[in-house]
mmCIF file of C-alpha atoms in Angstrom:
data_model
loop_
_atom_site.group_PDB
_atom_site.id
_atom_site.type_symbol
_atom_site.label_atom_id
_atom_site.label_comp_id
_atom_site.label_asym_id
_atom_site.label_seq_id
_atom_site.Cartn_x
_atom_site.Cartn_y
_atom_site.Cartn_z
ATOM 1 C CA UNK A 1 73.251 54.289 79.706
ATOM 2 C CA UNK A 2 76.939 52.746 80.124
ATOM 3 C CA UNK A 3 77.851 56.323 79.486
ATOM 4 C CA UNK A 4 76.355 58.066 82.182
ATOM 5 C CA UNK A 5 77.200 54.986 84.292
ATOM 6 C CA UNK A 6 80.954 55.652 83.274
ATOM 7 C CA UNK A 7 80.673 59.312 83.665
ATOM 8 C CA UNK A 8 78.987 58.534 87.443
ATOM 9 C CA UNK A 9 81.738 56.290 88.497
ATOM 10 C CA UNK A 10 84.561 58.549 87.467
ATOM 11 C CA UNK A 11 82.836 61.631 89.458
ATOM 12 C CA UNK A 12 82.412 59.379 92.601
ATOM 13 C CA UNK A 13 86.158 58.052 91.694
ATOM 14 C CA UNK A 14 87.379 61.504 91.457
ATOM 15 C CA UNK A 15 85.590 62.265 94.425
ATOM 16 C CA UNK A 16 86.526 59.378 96.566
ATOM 17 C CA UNK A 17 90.567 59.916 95.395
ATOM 18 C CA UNK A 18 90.177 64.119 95.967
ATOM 19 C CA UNK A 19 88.930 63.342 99.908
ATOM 20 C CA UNK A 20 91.765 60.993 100.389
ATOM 21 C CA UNK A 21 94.563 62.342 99.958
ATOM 22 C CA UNK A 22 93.109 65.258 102.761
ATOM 23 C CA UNK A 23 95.567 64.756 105.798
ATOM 24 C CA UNK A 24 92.866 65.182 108.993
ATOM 25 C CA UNK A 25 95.948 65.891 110.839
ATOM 26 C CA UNK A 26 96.506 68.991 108.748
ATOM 27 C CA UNK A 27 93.041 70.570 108.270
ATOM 28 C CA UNK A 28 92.440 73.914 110.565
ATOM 29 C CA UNK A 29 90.213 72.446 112.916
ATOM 30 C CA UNK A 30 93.023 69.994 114.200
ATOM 31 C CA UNK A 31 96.036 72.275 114.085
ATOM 32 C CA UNK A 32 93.948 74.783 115.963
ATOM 33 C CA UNK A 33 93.066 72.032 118.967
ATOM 34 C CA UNK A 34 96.847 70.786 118.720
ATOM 35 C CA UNK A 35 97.573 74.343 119.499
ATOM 36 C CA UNK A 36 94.981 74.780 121.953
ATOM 37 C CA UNK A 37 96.331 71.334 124.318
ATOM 38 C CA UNK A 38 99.803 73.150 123.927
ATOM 39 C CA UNK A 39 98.762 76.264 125.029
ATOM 40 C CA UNK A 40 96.708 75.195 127.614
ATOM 41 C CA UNK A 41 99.627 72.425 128.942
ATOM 42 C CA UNK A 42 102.171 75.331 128.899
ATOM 43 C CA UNK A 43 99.709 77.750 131.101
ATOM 44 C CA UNK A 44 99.265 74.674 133.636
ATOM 45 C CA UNK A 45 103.215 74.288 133.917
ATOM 46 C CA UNK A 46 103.829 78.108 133.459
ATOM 47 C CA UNK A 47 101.364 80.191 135.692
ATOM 48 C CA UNK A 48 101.694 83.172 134.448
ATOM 49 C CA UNK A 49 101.172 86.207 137.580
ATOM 50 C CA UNK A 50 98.667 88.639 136.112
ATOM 51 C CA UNK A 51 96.368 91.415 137.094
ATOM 52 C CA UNK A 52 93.908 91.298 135.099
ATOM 53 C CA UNK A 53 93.277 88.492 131.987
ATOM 54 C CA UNK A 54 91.592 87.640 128.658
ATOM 55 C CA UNK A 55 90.771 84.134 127.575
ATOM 56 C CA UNK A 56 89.568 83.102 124.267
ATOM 57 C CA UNK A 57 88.809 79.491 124.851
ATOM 58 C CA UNK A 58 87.727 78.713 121.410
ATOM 59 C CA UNK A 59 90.546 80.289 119.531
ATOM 60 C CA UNK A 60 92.953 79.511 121.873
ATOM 61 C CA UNK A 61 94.059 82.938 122.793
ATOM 62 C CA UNK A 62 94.838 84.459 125.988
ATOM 63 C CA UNK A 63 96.018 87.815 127.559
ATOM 64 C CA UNK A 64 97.596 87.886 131.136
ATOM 65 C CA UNK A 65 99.031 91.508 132.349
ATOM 66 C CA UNK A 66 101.548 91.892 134.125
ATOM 67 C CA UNK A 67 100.914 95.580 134.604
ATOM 68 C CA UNK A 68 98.303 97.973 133.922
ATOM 69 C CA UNK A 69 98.509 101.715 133.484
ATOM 70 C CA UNK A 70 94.999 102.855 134.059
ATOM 71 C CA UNK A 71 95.813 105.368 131.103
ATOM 72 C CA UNK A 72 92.731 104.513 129.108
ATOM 73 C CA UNK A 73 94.510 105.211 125.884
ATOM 74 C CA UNK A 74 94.144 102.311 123.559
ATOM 75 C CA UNK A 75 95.045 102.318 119.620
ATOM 76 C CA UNK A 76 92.370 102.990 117.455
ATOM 77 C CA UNK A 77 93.007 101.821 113.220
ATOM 78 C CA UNK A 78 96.252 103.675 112.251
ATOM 79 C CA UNK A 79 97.675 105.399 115.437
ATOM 80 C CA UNK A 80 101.072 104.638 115.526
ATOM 81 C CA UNK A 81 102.435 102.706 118.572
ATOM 82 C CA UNK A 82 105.856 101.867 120.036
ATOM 83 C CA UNK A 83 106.273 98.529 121.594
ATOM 84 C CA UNK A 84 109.409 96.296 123.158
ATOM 85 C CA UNK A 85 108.594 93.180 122.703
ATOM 86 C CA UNK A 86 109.952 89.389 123.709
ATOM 87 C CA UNK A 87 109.000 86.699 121.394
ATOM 88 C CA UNK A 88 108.794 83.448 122.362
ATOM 89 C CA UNK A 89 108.195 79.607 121.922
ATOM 90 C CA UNK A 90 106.002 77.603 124.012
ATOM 91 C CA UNK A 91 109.412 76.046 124.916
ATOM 92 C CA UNK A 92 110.466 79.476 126.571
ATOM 93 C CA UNK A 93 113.321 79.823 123.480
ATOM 94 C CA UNK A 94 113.296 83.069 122.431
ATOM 95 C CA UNK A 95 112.909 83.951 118.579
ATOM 96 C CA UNK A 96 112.892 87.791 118.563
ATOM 97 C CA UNK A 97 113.227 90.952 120.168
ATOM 98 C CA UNK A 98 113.632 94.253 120.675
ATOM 99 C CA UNK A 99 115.753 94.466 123.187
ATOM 100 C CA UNK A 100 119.562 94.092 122.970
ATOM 101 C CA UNK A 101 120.262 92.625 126.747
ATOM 102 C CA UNK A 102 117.616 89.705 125.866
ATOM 103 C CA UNK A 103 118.769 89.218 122.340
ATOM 104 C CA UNK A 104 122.648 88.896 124.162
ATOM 105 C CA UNK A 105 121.208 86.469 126.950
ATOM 106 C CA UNK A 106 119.711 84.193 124.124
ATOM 107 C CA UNK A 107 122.066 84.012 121.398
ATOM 108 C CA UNK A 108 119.997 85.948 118.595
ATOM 109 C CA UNK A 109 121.751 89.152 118.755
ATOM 110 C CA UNK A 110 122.786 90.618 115.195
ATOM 111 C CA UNK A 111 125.303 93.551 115.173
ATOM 112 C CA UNK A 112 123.064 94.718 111.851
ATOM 113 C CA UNK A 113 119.836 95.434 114.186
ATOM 114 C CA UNK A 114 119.078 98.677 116.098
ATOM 115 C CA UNK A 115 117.738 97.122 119.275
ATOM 116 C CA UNK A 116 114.543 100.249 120.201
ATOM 117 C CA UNK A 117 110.995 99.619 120.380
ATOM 118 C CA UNK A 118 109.504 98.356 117.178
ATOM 119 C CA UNK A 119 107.286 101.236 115.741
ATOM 120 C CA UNK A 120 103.838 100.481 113.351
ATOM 121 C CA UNK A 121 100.694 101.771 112.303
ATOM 122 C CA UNK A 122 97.520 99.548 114.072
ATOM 123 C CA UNK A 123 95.863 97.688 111.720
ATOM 124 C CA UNK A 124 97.820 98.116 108.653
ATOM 125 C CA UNK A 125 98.988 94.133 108.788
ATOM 126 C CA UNK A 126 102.656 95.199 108.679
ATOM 127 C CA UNK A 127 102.855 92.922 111.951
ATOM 128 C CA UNK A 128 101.570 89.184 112.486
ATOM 129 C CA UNK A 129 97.845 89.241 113.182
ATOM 130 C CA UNK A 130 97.892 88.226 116.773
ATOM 131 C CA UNK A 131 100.022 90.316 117.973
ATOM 132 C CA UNK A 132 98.602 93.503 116.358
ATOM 133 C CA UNK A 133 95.163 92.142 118.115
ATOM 134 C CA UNK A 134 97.521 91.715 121.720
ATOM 135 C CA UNK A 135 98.227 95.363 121.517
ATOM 136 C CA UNK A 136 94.774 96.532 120.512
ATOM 137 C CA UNK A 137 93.565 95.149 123.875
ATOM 138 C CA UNK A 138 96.041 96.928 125.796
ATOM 139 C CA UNK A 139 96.922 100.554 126.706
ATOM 140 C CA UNK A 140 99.608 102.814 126.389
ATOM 141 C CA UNK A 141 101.872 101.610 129.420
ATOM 142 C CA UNK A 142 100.336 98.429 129.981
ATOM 143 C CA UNK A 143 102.793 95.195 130.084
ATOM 144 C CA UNK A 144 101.513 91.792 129.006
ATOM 145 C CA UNK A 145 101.936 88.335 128.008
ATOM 146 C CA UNK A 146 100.230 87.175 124.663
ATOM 147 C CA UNK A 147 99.668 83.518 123.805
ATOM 148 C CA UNK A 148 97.991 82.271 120.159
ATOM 149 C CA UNK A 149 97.903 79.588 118.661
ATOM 150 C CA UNK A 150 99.504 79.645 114.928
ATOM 151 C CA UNK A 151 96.830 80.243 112.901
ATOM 152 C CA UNK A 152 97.215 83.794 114.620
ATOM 153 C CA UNK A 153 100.815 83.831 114.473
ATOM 154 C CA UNK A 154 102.989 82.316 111.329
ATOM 155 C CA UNK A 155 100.774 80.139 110.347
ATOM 156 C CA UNK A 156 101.400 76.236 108.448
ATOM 157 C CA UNK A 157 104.776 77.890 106.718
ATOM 158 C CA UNK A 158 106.416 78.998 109.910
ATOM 159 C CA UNK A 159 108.650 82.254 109.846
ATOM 160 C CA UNK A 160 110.175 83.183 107.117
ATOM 161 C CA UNK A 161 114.069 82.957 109.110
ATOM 162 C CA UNK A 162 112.950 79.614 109.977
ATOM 163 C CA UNK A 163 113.228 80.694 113.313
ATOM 164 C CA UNK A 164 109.740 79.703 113.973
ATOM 165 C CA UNK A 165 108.878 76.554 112.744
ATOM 166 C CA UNK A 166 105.403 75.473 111.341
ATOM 167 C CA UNK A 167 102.184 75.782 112.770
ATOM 168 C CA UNK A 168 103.567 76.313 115.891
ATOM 169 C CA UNK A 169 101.626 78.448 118.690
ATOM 170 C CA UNK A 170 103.916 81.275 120.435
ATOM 171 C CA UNK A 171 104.176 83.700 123.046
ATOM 172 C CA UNK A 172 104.782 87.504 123.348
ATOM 173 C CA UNK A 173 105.560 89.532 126.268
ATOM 174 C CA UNK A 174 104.532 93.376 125.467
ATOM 175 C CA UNK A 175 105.700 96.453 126.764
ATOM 176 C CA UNK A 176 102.959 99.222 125.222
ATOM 177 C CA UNK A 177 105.475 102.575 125.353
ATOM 178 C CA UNK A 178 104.292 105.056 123.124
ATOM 179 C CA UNK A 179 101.287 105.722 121.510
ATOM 180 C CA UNK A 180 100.735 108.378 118.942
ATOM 181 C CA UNK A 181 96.898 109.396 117.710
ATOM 182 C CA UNK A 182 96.469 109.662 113.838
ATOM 183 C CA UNK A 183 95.795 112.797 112.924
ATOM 184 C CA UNK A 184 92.032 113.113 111.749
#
């Protein structure tokens, strides 16, 4: 009897030590609604002029467009696209791009970079997740301005250049240019 007594007090022990040392401010649920109040604050003190939107309210993700081309030609699973693209912190610092003139303007440019639209295969996870999903909801010629919160972007360990730090939510304004069908 003191045995299993012994043996139930060290699995409740165990148990009781395991769930403390969980940081609530760490678990998905609250980065993801930090991110959301971030996202949401820097829409309200950023309106963003768009023609046409998409809101994901519960993942925090949101889609305004600047410009649509009516083309109708979307990327289906590995069609090869060509994008320019501005990436950007909710504090409007840029962290990447492909174009030379904005990489000047914001101190980031390297002389070891060719500055042309970045060029991948949809779907093949070569590119962070939400901005592979951005581009799948836009057509060739469309413009548009992709927010997500971190879980969609470079998640709790940031970018790997440290350019982006942790868990934090970021923007990216999208120019669709090319888009090439797989061949069948």
């Amino acid at each position: 009897m003191k045995s299993r007594l012994s043996s139930l007090f060290l699995v409740l022990f165990a148990s009781v030590s395991l769930f403390a040392c969980i940081d609530e401010d760490s678990t998905y649920q609250s980065i993801l609604l930090r991110d959301i109040e971030a996202i949401d604050a820097y829409i309200a003190e950023n309106p963003i002029d768009a023609v046409q939107e998409f809101h994901d309210d519960d993942a925090g993700f949101h889609i305004f467009w600047e410009s649509v081309s009516n083309s109708g030609d979307t990327a289906q699973y590995l069609d090869t696209l060509k994008t320019d693209y501005i990436g950007m912190l909710l504090t409007n610092k840029v962290f990447d791009t492909s174009i030379d003139s904005v990489a000047i303007a914001n101190d980031i440019y390297n002389s070891n970079r060719n500055y042309v639209p970045i060029q991948f295969l949809q779907g093949n996870n070569s590119l962070i997740y939400g901005f592979q999903l951005g581009v799948s909801m836009m057509a060739e010629g469309d413009v548009a301005t992709v927010i997500m919160p971190s879980a969609f972007a470079y998640g709790t360990g940031g970018s790997n250049d440290g350019s982006v730090p942790s868990n934090s939510p970021i923007i990216f304004k999208i120019d669709f240019v090319e888009l090439k069908k797989a061949t069948q």
